[in-house]
Amino acid sequence: MKPIDLKNPIHFIAFGFGSGLLTPAPGTWGSLVGIILSIILWTIAQSSLFFIFLTLVSFIAGCYICTTASQDLNIHDDGRIVWDEITAIFLMFAYLPEYNLLSYVLAFISFRIFDIIKPFPIRYFDEKLKGGLGIMLDDILAAIFALASLYILYYFISLC
């Protein structure tokens, strides 16, 4: 197993610019970086299409990045690899029901809940798919579940 080298661009990205090395809960720190980066990018672009493109590029690159980092560490889906969380937050920003502080906080919390609990089929794919695709896909699914929960919440709020 090679040591983590943040001078290595693959490690730097895979470990969320170093956020994945923070403890406890590196996935939470990586998600926080994803939220902060997304807020900054949304302020600049204000485009769902931009975030769809960013998600696709980040997902495709992430499959390679996460595979390489996992192989370097000789550990599948090491918890310190957080590029998958960051990419999932990009996906959420493409489809948020609203763009305000409340939505950002709810997006962060709902994503973390689904990423940690991993209800079916998220857990299935997390356990069955190996390599970068497996690392990336379970977080994308968690983001989809989180978005669905946000839309349900916003629907019920609109009824009040």
PDB file of C-alpha atoms in Angstrom:
ATOM      1  CA  MET A   1       0.000   0.000   0.000  1.00  0.00           C
ATOM      2  CA  LYS A   2       1.369   3.380  -1.033  1.00  0.00           C
ATOM      3  CA  PRO A   3       1.002   6.270   1.400  1.00  0.00           C
ATOM      4  CA  ILE A   4      -1.436   9.040   0.545  1.00  0.00           C
ATOM      5  CA  ASP A   5       0.411  11.721  -1.371  1.00  0.00           C
ATOM      6  CA  LEU A   6      -1.610  14.906  -1.797  1.00  0.00           C
ATOM      7  CA  LYS A   7       1.042  16.114  -4.265  1.00  0.00           C
ATOM      8  CA  ASN A   8      -0.246  13.335  -6.531  1.00  0.00           C
ATOM      9  CA  PRO A   9      -3.170  14.931  -8.458  1.00  0.00           C
ATOM     10  CA  ILE A  10      -5.169  11.671  -8.329  1.00  0.00           C
ATOM     11  CA  HIS A  11      -4.879  11.496  -4.533  1.00  0.00           C
ATOM     12  CA  PHE A  12      -5.502  15.228  -4.154  1.00  0.00           C
ATOM     13  CA  ILE A  13      -8.796  14.958  -6.042  1.00  0.00           C
ATOM     14  CA  ALA A  14      -9.842  11.544  -4.661  1.00  0.00           C
ATOM     15  CA  PHE A  15      -9.335  12.732  -1.091  1.00  0.00           C
ATOM     16  CA  GLY A  16     -11.408  15.855  -1.737  1.00  0.00           C
ATOM     17  CA  PHE A  17      -8.509  18.331  -1.764  1.00  0.00           C
ATOM     18  CA  GLY A  18      -7.504  16.939   1.637  1.00  0.00           C
ATOM     19  CA  SER A  19     -10.959  17.030   3.236  1.00  0.00           C
ATOM     20  CA  GLY A  20     -11.168  13.233   3.234  1.00  0.00           C
ATOM     21  CA  LEU A  21      -8.256  13.138   5.649  1.00  0.00           C
ATOM     22  CA  LEU A  22     -10.210  15.065   8.303  1.00  0.00           C
ATOM     23  CA  THR A  23     -11.695  13.071  11.160  1.00  0.00           C
ATOM     24  CA  PRO A  24     -14.176  12.061  12.285  1.00  0.00           C
ATOM     25  CA  ALA A  25     -16.518  11.293   9.381  1.00  0.00           C
ATOM     26  CA  PRO A  26     -14.436  12.088   6.274  1.00  0.00           C
ATOM     27  CA  GLY A  27     -17.527  11.648   4.062  1.00  0.00           C
ATOM     28  CA  THR A  28     -19.210  14.481   5.901  1.00  0.00           C
ATOM     29  CA  TRP A  29     -16.176  16.728   5.413  1.00  0.00           C
ATOM     30  CA  GLY A  30     -16.071  15.808   1.720  1.00  0.00           C
ATOM     31  CA  SER A  31     -19.782  16.578   1.389  1.00  0.00           C
ATOM     32  CA  LEU A  32     -19.200  19.937   3.060  1.00  0.00           C
ATOM     33  CA  VAL A  33     -16.489  20.724   0.490  1.00  0.00           C
ATOM     34  CA  GLY A  34     -18.979  19.699  -2.222  1.00  0.00           C
ATOM     35  CA  ILE A  35     -21.626  22.065  -0.819  1.00  0.00           C
ATOM     36  CA  ILE A  36     -19.221  24.991  -0.490  1.00  0.00           C
ATOM     37  CA  LEU A  37     -17.784  24.447  -3.972  1.00  0.00           C
ATOM     38  CA  SER A  38     -21.290  24.084  -5.416  1.00  0.00           C
ATOM     39  CA  ILE A  39     -22.529  27.277  -3.763  1.00  0.00           C
ATOM     40  CA  ILE A  40     -19.568  29.163  -5.210  1.00  0.00           C
ATOM     41  CA  LEU A  41     -20.092  27.652  -8.672  1.00  0.00           C
ATOM     42  CA  TRP A  42     -23.864  28.256  -8.536  1.00  0.00           C
ATOM     43  CA  THR A  43     -23.239  31.908  -7.670  1.00  0.00           C
ATOM     44  CA  ILE A  44     -21.091  32.173 -10.809  1.00  0.00           C
ATOM     45  CA  ALA A  45     -23.010  29.983 -13.283  1.00  0.00           C
ATOM     46  CA  GLN A  46     -26.603  29.795 -11.969  1.00  0.00           C
ATOM     47  CA  SER A  47     -27.217  26.977 -14.420  1.00  0.00           C
ATOM     48  CA  SER A  48     -28.630  23.516 -13.867  1.00  0.00           C
ATOM     49  CA  LEU A  49     -27.219  22.528 -17.250  1.00  0.00           C
ATOM     50  CA  PHE A  50     -23.738  23.492 -16.036  1.00  0.00           C
ATOM     51  CA  PHE A  51     -24.158  21.234 -12.994  1.00  0.00           C
ATOM     52  CA  ILE A  52     -25.446  18.345 -15.125  1.00  0.00           C
ATOM     53  CA  PHE A  53     -22.328  18.643 -17.290  1.00  0.00           C
ATOM     54  CA  LEU A  54     -20.099  19.015 -14.215  1.00  0.00           C
ATOM     55  CA  THR A  55     -21.670  15.898 -12.682  1.00  0.00           C
ATOM     56  CA  LEU A  56     -21.137  13.846 -15.843  1.00  0.00           C
ATOM     57  CA  VAL A  57     -17.498  14.903 -16.186  1.00  0.00           C
ATOM     58  CA  SER A  58     -16.865  14.426 -12.452  1.00  0.00           C
ATOM     59  CA  PHE A  59     -18.527  11.002 -12.498  1.00  0.00           C
ATOM     60  CA  ILE A  60     -16.580   9.722 -15.491  1.00  0.00           C
ATOM     61  CA  ALA A  61     -13.284  11.104 -14.169  1.00  0.00           C
ATOM     62  CA  GLY A  62     -14.218   9.890 -10.682  1.00  0.00           C
ATOM     63  CA  CYS A  63     -14.517   6.284 -11.826  1.00  0.00           C
ATOM     64  CA  TYR A  64     -10.857   6.428 -12.874  1.00  0.00           C
ATOM     65  CA  ILE A  65      -9.716   8.581  -9.940  1.00  0.00           C
ATOM     66  CA  CYS A  66     -11.394   6.397  -7.318  1.00  0.00           C
ATOM     67  CA  THR A  67     -10.193   3.161  -8.923  1.00  0.00           C
ATOM     68  CA  THR A  68      -6.622   4.431  -8.996  1.00  0.00           C
ATOM     69  CA  ALA A  69      -6.686   5.730  -5.415  1.00  0.00           C
ATOM     70  CA  SER A  70      -8.248   2.475  -4.173  1.00  0.00           C
ATOM     71  CA  GLN A  71      -5.625   0.427  -5.952  1.00  0.00           C
ATOM     72  CA  ASP A  72      -2.854   2.646  -4.548  1.00  0.00           C
ATOM     73  CA  LEU A  73      -4.177   2.068  -1.028  1.00  0.00           C
ATOM     74  CA  ASN A  74      -5.129  -1.562  -1.684  1.00  0.00           C
ATOM     75  CA  ILE A  75      -8.499  -0.835  -0.023  1.00  0.00           C
ATOM     76  CA  HIS A  76     -11.813  -0.819  -1.896  1.00  0.00           C
ATOM     77  CA  ASP A  77     -13.839   2.328  -1.142  1.00  0.00           C
ATOM     78  CA  ASP A  78     -11.579   3.700   1.561  1.00  0.00           C
ATOM     79  CA  GLY A  79     -13.675   6.139   3.599  1.00  0.00           C
ATOM     80  CA  ARG A  80     -11.119   8.870   3.012  1.00  0.00           C
ATOM     81  CA  ILE A  81     -11.906   8.851  -0.719  1.00  0.00           C
ATOM     82  CA  VAL A  82     -14.579  11.543  -0.944  1.00  0.00           C
ATOM     83  CA  TRP A  83     -14.659  12.546  -4.610  1.00  0.00           C
ATOM     84  CA  ASP A  84     -17.849  10.485  -4.842  1.00  0.00           C
ATOM     85  CA  GLU A  85     -19.539  12.683  -2.208  1.00  0.00           C
ATOM     86  CA  ILE A  86     -18.438  15.860  -3.977  1.00  0.00           C
ATOM     87  CA  THR A  87     -19.767  14.605  -7.324  1.00  0.00           C
ATOM     88  CA  ALA A  88     -23.084  13.606  -5.727  1.00  0.00           C
ATOM     89  CA  ILE A  89     -23.482  17.122  -4.339  1.00  0.00           C
ATOM     90  CA  PHE A  90     -22.911  18.483  -7.877  1.00  0.00           C
ATOM     91  CA  LEU A  91     -25.807  16.296  -9.028  1.00  0.00           C
ATOM     92  CA  MET A  92     -28.016  17.621  -6.256  1.00  0.00           C
ATOM     93  CA  PHE A  93     -27.248  21.213  -7.282  1.00  0.00           C
ATOM     94  CA  ALA A  94     -28.430  20.453 -10.811  1.00  0.00           C
ATOM     95  CA  TYR A  95     -31.917  19.707  -9.479  1.00  0.00           C
ATOM     96  CA  LEU A  96     -32.467  21.519  -6.161  1.00  0.00           C
ATOM     97  CA  PRO A  97     -36.083  22.647  -5.707  1.00  0.00           C
ATOM     98  CA  GLU A  98     -34.838  26.090  -4.628  1.00  0.00           C
ATOM     99  CA  TYR A  99     -31.461  27.812  -4.417  1.00  0.00           C
ATOM    100  CA  ASN A 100     -31.196  29.328  -0.960  1.00  0.00           C
ATOM    101  CA  LEU A 101     -29.518  28.621   2.361  1.00  0.00           C
ATOM    102  CA  LEU A 102     -32.342  26.375   3.596  1.00  0.00           C
ATOM    103  CA  SER A 103     -32.146  24.212   0.465  1.00  0.00           C
ATOM    104  CA  TYR A 104     -28.369  23.942   0.777  1.00  0.00           C
ATOM    105  CA  VAL A 105     -28.610  22.824   4.402  1.00  0.00           C
ATOM    106  CA  LEU A 106     -31.408  20.352   3.635  1.00  0.00           C
ATOM    107  CA  ALA A 107     -29.473  19.007   0.640  1.00  0.00           C
ATOM    108  CA  PHE A 108     -26.414  18.420   2.814  1.00  0.00           C
ATOM    109  CA  ILE A 109     -28.375  16.729   5.613  1.00  0.00           C
ATOM    110  CA  SER A 110     -30.562  14.575   3.374  1.00  0.00           C
ATOM    111  CA  PHE A 111     -27.597  13.445   1.292  1.00  0.00           C
ATOM    112  CA  ARG A 112     -25.590  12.490   4.395  1.00  0.00           C
ATOM    113  CA  ILE A 113     -28.564  10.516   5.764  1.00  0.00           C
ATOM    114  CA  PHE A 114     -28.984   8.475   2.583  1.00  0.00           C
ATOM    115  CA  ASP A 115     -25.217   8.067   2.121  1.00  0.00           C
ATOM    116  CA  ILE A 116     -24.851   6.713   5.654  1.00  0.00           C
ATOM    117  CA  ILE A 117     -28.017   4.571   5.877  1.00  0.00           C
ATOM    118  CA  LYS A 118     -27.783   3.257   2.290  1.00  0.00           C
ATOM    119  CA  PRO A 119     -31.341   1.930   1.859  1.00  0.00           C
ATOM    120  CA  PHE A 120     -32.065  -0.581  -0.914  1.00  0.00           C
ATOM    121  CA  PRO A 121     -30.896  -0.464  -3.698  1.00  0.00           C
ATOM    122  CA  ILE A 122     -28.013   1.812  -2.627  1.00  0.00           C
ATOM    123  CA  ARG A 123     -26.505  -0.792  -0.280  1.00  0.00           C
ATOM    124  CA  TYR A 124     -26.876  -3.494  -2.952  1.00  0.00           C
ATOM    125  CA  PHE A 125     -24.806  -1.535  -5.465  1.00  0.00           C
ATOM    126  CA  ASP A 126     -22.340  -0.472  -2.784  1.00  0.00           C
ATOM    127  CA  GLU A 127     -21.680  -4.127  -1.932  1.00  0.00           C
ATOM    128  CA  LYS A 128     -21.847  -5.665  -5.434  1.00  0.00           C
ATOM    129  CA  LEU A 129     -20.069  -3.157  -7.686  1.00  0.00           C
ATOM    130  CA  LYS A 130     -16.327  -2.908  -7.257  1.00  0.00           C
ATOM    131  CA  GLY A 131     -13.827  -0.355  -8.464  1.00  0.00           C
ATOM    132  CA  GLY A 132     -14.448   3.281  -9.203  1.00  0.00           C
ATOM    133  CA  LEU A 133     -17.907   2.669 -10.678  1.00  0.00           C
ATOM    134  CA  GLY A 134     -19.075   1.091  -7.416  1.00  0.00           C
ATOM    135  CA  ILE A 135     -17.517   3.850  -5.341  1.00  0.00           C
ATOM    136  CA  MET A 136     -19.188   6.546  -7.425  1.00  0.00           C
ATOM    137  CA  LEU A 137     -22.596   4.960  -8.089  1.00  0.00           C
ATOM    138  CA  ASP A 138     -23.784   4.463  -4.509  1.00  0.00           C
ATOM    139  CA  ASP A 139     -23.308   8.181  -3.810  1.00  0.00           C
ATOM    140  CA  ILE A 140     -25.124   9.167  -7.002  1.00  0.00           C
ATOM    141  CA  LEU A 141     -28.025   6.971  -5.885  1.00  0.00           C
ATOM    142  CA  ALA A 142     -27.928   8.530  -2.414  1.00  0.00           C
ATOM    143  CA  ALA A 143     -28.133  11.966  -4.066  1.00  0.00           C
ATOM    144  CA  ILE A 144     -31.160  10.868  -6.117  1.00  0.00           C
ATOM    145  CA  PHE A 145     -32.890   9.573  -2.967  1.00  0.00           C
ATOM    146  CA  ALA A 146     -32.011  12.809  -1.153  1.00  0.00           C
ATOM    147  CA  LEU A 147     -33.404  14.911  -3.999  1.00  0.00           C
ATOM    148  CA  ALA A 148     -36.619  12.882  -4.006  1.00  0.00           C
ATOM    149  CA  SER A 149     -36.975  13.441  -0.265  1.00  0.00           C
ATOM    150  CA  LEU A 150     -36.411  17.190  -0.726  1.00  0.00           C
ATOM    151  CA  TYR A 151     -39.116  17.398  -3.385  1.00  0.00           C
ATOM    152  CA  ILE A 152     -41.526  15.481  -1.140  1.00  0.00           C
ATOM    153  CA  LEU A 153     -40.698  17.809   1.762  1.00  0.00           C
ATOM    154  CA  TYR A 154     -41.170  20.911  -0.395  1.00  0.00           C
ATOM    155  CA  TYR A 155     -44.472  19.510  -1.685  1.00  0.00           C
ATOM    156  CA  PHE A 156     -45.811  19.100   1.855  1.00  0.00           C
ATOM    157  CA  ILE A 157     -44.533  22.528   2.860  1.00  0.00           C
ATOM    158  CA  SER A 158     -46.398  24.034  -0.104  1.00  0.00           C
ATOM    159  CA  LEU A 159     -49.638  22.482   1.179  1.00  0.00           C
ATOM    160  CA  CYS A 160     -49.385  24.412   4.459  1.00  0.00           C
TER     161      CYS A 160
END
